[in-house]
mmCIF file of N, CA and C in Angstrom:
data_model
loop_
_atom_site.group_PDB
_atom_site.id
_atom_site.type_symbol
_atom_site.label_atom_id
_atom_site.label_comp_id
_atom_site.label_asym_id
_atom_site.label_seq_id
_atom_site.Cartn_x
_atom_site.Cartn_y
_atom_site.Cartn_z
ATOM 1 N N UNK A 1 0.092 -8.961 -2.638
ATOM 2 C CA UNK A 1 0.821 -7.912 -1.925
ATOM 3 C C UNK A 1 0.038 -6.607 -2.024
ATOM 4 N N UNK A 2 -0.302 -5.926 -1.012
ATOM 5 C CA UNK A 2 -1.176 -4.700 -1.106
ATOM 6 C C UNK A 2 -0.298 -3.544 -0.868
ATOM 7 N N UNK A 3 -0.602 -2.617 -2.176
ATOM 8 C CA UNK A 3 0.347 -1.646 -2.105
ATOM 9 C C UNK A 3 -0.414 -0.515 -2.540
ATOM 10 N N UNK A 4 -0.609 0.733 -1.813
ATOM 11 C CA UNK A 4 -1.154 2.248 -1.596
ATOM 12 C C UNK A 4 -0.008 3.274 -2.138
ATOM 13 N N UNK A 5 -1.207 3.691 -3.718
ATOM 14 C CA UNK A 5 0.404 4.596 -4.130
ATOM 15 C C UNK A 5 -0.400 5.669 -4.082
ATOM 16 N N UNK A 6 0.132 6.854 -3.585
ATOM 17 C CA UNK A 6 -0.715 8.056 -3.771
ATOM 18 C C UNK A 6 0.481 9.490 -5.212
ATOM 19 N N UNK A 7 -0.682 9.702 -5.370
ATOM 20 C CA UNK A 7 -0.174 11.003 -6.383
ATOM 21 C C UNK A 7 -1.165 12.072 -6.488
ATOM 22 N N UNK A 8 -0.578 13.542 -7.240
ATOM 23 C CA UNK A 8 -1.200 14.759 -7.307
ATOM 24 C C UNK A 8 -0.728 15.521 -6.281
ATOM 25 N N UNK A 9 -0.071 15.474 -5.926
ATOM 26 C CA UNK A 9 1.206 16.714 -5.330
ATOM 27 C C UNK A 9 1.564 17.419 -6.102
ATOM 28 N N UNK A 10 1.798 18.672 -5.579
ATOM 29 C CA UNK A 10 2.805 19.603 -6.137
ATOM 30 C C UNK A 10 3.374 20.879 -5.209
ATOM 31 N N UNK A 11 3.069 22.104 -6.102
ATOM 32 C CA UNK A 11 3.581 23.709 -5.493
ATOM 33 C C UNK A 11 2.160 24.147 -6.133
ATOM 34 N N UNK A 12 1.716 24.675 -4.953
ATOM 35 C CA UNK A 12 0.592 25.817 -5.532
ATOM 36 C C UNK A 12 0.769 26.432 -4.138
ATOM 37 N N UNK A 13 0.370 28.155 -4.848
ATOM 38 C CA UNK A 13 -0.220 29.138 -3.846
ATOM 39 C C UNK A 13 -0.984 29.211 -3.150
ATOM 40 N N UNK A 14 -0.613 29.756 -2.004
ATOM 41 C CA UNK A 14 -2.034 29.940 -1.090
ATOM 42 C C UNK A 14 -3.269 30.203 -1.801
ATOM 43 N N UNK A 15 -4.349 29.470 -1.430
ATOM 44 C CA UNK A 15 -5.591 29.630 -2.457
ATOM 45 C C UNK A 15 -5.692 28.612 -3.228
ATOM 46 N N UNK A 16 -4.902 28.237 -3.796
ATOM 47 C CA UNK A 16 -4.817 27.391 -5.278
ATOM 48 C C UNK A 16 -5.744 26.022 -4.283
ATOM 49 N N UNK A 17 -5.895 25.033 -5.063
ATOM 50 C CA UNK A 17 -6.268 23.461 -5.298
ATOM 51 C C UNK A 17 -5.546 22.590 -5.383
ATOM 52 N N UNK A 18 -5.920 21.355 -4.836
ATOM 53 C CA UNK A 18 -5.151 20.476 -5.486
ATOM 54 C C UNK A 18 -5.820 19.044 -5.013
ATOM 55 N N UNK A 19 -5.816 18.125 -5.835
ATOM 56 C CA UNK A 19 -6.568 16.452 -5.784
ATOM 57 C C UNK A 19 -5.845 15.856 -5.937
ATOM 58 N N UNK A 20 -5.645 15.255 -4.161
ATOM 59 C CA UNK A 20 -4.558 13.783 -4.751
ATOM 60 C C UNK A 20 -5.874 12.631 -4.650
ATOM 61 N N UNK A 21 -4.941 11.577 -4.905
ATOM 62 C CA UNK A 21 -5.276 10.018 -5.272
ATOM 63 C C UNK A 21 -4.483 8.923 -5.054
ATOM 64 N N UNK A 22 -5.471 7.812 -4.462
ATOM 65 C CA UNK A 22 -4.679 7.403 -3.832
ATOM 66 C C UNK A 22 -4.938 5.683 -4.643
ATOM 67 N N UNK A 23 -4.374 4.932 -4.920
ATOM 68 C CA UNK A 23 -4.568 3.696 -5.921
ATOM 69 C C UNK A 23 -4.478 2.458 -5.072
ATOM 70 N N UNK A 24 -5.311 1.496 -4.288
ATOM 71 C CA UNK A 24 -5.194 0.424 -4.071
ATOM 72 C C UNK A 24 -4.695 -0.131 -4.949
ATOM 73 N N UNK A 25 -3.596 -1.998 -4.791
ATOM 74 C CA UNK A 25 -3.553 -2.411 -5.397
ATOM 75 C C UNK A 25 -3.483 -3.853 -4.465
ATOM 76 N N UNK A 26 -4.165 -5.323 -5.227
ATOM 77 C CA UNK A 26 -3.727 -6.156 -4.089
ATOM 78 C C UNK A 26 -5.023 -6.018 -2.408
ATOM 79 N N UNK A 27 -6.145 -5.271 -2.412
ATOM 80 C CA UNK A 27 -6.819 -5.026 -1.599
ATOM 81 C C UNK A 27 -8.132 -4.007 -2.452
ATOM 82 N N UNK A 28 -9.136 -4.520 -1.580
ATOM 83 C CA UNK A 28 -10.295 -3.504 -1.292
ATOM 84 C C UNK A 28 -10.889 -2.855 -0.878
ATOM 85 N N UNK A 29 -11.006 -1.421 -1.081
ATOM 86 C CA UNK A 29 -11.372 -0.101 -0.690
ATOM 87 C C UNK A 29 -12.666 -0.223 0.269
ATOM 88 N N UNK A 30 -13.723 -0.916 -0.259
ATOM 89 C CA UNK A 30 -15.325 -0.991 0.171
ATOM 90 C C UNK A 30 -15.582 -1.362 1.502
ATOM 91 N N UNK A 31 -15.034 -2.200 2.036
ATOM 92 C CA UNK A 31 -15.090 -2.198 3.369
ATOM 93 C C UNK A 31 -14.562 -2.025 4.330
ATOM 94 N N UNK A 32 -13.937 -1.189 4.539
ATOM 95 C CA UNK A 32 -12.475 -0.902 5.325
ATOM 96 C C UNK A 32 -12.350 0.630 5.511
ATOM 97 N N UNK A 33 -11.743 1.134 6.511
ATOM 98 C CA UNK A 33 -11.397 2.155 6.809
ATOM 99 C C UNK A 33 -10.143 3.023 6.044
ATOM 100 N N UNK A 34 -10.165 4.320 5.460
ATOM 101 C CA UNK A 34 -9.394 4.418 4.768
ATOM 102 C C UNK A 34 -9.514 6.030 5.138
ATOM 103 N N UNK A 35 -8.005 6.794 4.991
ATOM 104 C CA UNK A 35 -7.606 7.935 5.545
ATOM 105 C C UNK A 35 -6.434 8.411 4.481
ATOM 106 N N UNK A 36 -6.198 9.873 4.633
ATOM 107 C CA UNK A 36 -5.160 10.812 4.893
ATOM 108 C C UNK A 36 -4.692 11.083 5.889
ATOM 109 N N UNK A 37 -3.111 11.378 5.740
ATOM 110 C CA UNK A 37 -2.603 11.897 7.144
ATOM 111 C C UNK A 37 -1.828 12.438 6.441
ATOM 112 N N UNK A 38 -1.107 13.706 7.088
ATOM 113 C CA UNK A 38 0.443 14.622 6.664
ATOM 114 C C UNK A 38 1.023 14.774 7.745
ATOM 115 N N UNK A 39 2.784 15.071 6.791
ATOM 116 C CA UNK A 39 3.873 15.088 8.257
ATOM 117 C C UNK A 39 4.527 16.217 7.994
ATOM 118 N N UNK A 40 4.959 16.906 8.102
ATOM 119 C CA UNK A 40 5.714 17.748 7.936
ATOM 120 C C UNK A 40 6.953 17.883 8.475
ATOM 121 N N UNK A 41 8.480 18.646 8.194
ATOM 122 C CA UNK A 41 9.582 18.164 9.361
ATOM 123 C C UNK A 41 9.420 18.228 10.394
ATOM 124 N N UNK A 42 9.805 17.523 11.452
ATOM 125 C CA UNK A 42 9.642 17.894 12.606
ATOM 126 C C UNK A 42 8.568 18.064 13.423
ATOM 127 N N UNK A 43 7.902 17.797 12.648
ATOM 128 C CA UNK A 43 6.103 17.311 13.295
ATOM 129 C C UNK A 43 5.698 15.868 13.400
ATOM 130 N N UNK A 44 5.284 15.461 14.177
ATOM 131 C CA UNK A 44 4.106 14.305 14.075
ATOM 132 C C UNK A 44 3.325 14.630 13.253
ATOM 133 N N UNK A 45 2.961 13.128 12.607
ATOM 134 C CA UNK A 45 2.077 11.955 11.505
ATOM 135 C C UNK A 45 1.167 12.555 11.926
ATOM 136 N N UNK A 46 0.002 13.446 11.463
ATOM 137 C CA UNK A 46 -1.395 14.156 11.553
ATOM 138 C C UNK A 46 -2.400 13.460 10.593
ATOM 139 N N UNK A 47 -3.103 12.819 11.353
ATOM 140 C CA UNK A 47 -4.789 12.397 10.862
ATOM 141 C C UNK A 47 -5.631 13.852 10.322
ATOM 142 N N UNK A 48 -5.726 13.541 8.704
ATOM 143 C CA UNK A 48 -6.161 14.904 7.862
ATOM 144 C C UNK A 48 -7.384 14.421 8.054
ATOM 145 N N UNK A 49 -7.952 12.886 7.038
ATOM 146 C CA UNK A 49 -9.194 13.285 7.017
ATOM 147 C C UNK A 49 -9.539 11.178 6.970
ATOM 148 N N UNK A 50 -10.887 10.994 7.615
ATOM 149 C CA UNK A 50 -10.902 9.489 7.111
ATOM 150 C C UNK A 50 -12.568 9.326 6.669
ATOM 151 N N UNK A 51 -12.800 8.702 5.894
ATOM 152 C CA UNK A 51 -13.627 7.854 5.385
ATOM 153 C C UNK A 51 -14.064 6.148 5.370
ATOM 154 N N UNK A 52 -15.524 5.461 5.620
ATOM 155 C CA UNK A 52 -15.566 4.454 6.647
ATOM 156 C C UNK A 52 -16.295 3.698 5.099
ATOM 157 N N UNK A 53 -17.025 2.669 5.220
ATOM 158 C CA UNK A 53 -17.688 2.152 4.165
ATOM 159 C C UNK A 53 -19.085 2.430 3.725
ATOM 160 N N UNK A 54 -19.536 3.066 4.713
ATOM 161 C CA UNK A 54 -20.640 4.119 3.911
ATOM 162 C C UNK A 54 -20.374 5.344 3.519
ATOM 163 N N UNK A 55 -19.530 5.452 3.715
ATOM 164 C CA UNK A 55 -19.002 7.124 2.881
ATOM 165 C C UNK A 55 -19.120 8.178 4.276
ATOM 166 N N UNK A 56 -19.489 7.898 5.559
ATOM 167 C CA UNK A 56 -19.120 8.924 6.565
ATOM 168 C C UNK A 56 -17.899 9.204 6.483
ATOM 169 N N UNK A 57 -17.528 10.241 6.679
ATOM 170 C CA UNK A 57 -16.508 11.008 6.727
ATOM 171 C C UNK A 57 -16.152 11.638 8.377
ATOM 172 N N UNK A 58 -14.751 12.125 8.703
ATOM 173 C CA UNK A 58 -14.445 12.912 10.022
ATOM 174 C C UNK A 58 -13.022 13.304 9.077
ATOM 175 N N UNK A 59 -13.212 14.867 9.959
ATOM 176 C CA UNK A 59 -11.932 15.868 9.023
ATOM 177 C C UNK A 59 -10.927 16.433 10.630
ATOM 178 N N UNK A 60 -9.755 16.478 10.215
ATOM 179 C CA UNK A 60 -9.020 17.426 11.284
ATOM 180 C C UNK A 60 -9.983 18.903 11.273
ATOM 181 N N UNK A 61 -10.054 19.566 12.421
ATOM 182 C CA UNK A 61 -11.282 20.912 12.666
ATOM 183 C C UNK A 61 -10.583 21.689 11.409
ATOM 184 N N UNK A 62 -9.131 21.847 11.383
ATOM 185 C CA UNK A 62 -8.813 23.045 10.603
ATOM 186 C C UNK A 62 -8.981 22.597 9.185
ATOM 187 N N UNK A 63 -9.244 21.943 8.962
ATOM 188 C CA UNK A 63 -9.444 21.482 7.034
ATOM 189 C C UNK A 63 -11.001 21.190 6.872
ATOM 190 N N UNK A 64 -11.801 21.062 7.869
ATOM 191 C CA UNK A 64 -13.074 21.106 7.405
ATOM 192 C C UNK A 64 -13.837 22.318 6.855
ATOM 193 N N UNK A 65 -14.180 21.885 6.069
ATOM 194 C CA UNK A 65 -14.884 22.863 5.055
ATOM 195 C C UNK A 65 -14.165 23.332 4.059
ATOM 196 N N UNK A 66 -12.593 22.507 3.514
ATOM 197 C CA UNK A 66 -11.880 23.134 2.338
ATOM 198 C C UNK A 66 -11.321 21.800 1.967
ATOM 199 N N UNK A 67 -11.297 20.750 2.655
ATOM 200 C CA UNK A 67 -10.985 19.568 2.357
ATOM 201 C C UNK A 67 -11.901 18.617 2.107
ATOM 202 N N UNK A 68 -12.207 17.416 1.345
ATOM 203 C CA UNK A 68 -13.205 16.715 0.511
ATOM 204 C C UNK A 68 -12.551 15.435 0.719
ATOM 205 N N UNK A 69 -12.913 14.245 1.208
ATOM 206 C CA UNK A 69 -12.469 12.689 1.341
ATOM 207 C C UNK A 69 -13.490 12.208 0.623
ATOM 208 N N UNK A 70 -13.153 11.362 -0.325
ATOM 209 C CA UNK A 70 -13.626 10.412 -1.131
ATOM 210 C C UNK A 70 -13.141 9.255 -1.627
ATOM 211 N N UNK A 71 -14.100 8.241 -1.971
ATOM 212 C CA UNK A 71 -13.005 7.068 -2.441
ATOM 213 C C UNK A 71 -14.298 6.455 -3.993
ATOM 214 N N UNK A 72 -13.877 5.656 -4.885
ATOM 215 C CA UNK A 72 -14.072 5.032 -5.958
ATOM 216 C C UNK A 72 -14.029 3.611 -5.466
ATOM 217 N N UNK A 73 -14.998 2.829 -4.872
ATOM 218 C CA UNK A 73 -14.494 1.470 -4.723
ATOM 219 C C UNK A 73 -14.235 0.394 -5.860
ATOM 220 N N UNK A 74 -15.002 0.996 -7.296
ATOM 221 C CA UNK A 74 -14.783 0.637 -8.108
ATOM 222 C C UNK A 74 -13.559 0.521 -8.735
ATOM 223 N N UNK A 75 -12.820 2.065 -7.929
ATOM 224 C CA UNK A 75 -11.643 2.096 -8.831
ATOM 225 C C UNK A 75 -10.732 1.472 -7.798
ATOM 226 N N UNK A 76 -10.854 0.975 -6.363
ATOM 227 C CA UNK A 76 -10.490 1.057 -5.292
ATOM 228 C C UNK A 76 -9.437 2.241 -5.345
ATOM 229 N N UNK A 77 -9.915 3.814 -5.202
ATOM 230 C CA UNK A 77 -9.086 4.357 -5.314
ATOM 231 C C UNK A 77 -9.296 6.064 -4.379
ATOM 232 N N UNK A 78 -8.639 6.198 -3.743
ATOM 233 C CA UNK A 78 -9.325 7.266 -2.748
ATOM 234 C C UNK A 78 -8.502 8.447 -2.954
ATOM 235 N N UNK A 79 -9.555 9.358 -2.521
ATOM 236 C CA UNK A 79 -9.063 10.975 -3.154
ATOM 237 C C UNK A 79 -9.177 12.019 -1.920
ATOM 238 N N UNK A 80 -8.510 13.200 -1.933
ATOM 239 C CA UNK A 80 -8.371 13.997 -0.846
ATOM 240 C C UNK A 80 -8.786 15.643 -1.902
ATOM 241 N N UNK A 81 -9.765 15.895 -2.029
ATOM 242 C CA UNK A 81 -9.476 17.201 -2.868
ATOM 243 C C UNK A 81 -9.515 18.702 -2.004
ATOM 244 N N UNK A 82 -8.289 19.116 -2.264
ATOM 245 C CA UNK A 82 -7.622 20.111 -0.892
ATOM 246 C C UNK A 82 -8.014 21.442 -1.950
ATOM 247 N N UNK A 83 -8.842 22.409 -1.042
ATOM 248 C CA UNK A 83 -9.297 24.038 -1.785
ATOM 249 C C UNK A 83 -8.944 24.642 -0.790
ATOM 250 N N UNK A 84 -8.579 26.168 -1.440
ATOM 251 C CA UNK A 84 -8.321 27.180 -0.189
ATOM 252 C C UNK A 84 -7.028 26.967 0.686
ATOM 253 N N UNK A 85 -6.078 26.254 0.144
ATOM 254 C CA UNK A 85 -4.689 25.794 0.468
ATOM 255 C C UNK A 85 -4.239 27.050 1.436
ATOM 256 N N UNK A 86 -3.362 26.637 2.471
ATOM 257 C CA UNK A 86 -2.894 27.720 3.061
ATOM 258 C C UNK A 86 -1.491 26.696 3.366
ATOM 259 N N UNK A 87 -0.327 28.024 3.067
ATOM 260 C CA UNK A 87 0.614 27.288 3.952
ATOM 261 C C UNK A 87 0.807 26.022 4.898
ATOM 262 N N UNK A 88 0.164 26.173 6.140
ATOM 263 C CA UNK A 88 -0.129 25.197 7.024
ATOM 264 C C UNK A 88 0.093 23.792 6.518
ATOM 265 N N UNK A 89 -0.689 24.038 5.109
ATOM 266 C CA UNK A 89 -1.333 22.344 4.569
ATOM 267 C C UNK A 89 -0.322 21.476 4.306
ATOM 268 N N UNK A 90 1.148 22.843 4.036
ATOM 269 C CA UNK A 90 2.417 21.821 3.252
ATOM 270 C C UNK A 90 2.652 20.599 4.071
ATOM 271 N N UNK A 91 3.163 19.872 3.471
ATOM 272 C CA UNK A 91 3.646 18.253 3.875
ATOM 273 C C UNK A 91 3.790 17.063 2.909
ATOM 274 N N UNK A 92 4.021 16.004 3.755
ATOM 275 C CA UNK A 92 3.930 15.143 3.256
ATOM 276 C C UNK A 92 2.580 14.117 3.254
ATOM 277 N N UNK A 93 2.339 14.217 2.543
ATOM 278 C CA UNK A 93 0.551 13.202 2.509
ATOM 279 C C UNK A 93 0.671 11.891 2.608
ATOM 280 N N UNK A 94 0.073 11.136 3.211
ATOM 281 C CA UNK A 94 0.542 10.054 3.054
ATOM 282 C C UNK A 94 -1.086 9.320 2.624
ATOM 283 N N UNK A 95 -1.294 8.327 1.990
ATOM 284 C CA UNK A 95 -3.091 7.299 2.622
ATOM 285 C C UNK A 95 -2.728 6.410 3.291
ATOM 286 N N UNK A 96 -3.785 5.938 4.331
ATOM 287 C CA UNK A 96 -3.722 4.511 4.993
ATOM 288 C C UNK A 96 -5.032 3.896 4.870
ATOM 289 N N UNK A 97 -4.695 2.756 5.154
ATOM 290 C CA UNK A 97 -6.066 1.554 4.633
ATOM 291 C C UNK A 97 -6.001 0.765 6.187
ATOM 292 N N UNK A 98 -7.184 0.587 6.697
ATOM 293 C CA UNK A 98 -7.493 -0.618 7.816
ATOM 294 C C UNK A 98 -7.504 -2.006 6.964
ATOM 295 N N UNK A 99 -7.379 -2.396 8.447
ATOM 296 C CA UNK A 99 -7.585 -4.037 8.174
ATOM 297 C C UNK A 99 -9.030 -5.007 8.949
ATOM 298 N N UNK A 100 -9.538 -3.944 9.488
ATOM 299 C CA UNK A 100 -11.009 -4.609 9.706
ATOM 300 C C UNK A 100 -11.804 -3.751 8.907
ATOM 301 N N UNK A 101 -12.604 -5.156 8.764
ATOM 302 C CA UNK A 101 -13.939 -4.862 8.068
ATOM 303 C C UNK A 101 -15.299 -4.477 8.656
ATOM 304 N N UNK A 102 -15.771 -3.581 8.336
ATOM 305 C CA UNK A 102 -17.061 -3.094 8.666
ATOM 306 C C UNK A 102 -17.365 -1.633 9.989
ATOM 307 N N UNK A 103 -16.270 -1.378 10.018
ATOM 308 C CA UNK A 103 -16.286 -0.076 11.129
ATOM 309 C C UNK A 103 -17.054 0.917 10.482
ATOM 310 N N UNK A 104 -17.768 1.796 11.431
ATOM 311 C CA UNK A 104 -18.364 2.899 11.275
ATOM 312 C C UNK A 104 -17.886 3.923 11.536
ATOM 313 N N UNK A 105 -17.585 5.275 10.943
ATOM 314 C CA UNK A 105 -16.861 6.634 12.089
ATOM 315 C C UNK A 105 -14.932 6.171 12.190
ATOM 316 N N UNK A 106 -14.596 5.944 11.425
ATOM 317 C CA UNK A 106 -13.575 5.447 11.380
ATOM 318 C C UNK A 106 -12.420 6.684 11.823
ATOM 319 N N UNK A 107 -11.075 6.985 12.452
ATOM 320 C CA UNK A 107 -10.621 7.901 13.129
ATOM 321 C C UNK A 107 -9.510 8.196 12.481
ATOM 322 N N UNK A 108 -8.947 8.645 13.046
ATOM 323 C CA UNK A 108 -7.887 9.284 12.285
ATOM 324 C C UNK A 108 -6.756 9.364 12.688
ATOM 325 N N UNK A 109 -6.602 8.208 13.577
ATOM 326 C CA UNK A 109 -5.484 8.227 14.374
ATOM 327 C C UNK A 109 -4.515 6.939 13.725
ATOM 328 N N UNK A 110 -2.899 7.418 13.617
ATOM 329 C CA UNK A 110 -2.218 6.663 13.100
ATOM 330 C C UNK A 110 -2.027 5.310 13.318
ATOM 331 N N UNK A 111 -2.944 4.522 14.206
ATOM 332 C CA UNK A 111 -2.273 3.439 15.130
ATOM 333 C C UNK A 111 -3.684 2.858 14.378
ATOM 334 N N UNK A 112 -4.648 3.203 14.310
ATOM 335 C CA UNK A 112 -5.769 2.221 13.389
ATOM 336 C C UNK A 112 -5.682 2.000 11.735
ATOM 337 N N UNK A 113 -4.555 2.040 11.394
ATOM 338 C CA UNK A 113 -4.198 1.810 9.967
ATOM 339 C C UNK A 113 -3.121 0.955 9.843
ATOM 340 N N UNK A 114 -3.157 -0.284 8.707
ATOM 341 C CA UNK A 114 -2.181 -1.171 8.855
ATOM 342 C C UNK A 114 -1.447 -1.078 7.278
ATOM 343 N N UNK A 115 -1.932 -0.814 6.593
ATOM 344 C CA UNK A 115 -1.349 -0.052 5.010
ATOM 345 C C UNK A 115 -0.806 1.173 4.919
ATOM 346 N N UNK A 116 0.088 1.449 4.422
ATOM 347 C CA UNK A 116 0.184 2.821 4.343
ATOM 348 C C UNK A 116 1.012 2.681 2.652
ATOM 349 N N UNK A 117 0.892 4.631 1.990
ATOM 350 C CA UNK A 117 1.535 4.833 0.927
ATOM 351 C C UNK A 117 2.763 5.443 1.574
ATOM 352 N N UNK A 118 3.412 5.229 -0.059
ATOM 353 C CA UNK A 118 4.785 6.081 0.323
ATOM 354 C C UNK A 118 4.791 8.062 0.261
ATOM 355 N N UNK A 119 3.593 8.646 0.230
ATOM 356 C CA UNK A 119 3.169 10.004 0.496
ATOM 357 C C UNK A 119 3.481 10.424 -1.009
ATOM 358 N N UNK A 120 2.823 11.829 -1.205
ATOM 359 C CA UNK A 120 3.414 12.480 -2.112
ATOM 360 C C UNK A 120 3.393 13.973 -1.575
ATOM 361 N N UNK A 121 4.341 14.579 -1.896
ATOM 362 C CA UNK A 121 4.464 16.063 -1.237
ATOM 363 C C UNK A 121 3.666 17.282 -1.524
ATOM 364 N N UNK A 122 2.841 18.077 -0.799
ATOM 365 C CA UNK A 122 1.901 19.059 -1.140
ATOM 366 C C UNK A 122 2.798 20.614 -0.694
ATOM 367 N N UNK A 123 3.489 21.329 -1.385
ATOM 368 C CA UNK A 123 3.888 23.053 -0.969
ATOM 369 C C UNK A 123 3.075 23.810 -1.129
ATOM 370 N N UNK A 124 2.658 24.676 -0.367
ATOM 371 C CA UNK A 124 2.001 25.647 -0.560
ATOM 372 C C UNK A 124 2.706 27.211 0.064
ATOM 373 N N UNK A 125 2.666 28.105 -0.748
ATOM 374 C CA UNK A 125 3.405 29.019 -0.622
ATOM 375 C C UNK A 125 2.444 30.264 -0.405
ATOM 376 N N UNK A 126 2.990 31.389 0.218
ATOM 377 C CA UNK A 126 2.363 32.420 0.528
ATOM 378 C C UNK A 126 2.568 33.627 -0.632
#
């Protein structure tokens, strides 16, 4: 049974940091497409950031350059490390994992992910 738990949420200030993580279990990280997305109320499921099996990366425009996608295939375990937090960022985080193997440039759109976590919540306050 493959199950995506993510943690490292909290409340921080505008400015502040914060590194979530995301824990395969039941599946492997290394070849497969693997992402962030956040929701916030009343918004649509937003593609934050994804990572492919060589480590290319693609970021939403507004988080590039303060947001960091990474994964541990060792640990099968993938990380989002968020700097320079602004309001905006609050939500709900969620990870998703593909189910094909070997894509390049992998996207960020909710409909190419077949795993998902149950999110953990990021506030950021002004």
């Amino acid at each position: 049974q493959v199950q995506l738990v993510e943690s490292g949420g909290g409340s921080v200030q505008a400015g502040g940091s914060l590194r979530l993580s995301c824990v395969a279990s039941g599946y492997t990280t290394s070849n497969v497409c693997m992402a962030w997305f956040r929701q916030s109320p009343g918004k649509a499921r937003e593609g934050v950031a994804a990572i492919d099996r060589t480590d290319l990366t693609r970021y939403k425009e507004s988080v590039r350059g303060r947001f960091t996608i990474s994964k541990d295939d060792d640990k099968n375990t993938l990380y989002l490390q968020m700097n320079s937090l602004q309001p905006e960022d609050s939500g709900m985080y969620f990870c998703a994992a593909g189910i094909r193997t070997g894509d390049l440039w992998c996207t960020t759109l909710a409909g190419d992910y077949y795993y998902w976590g149950q999110g953990t919540q990021v506030t950021v306050s002004s």
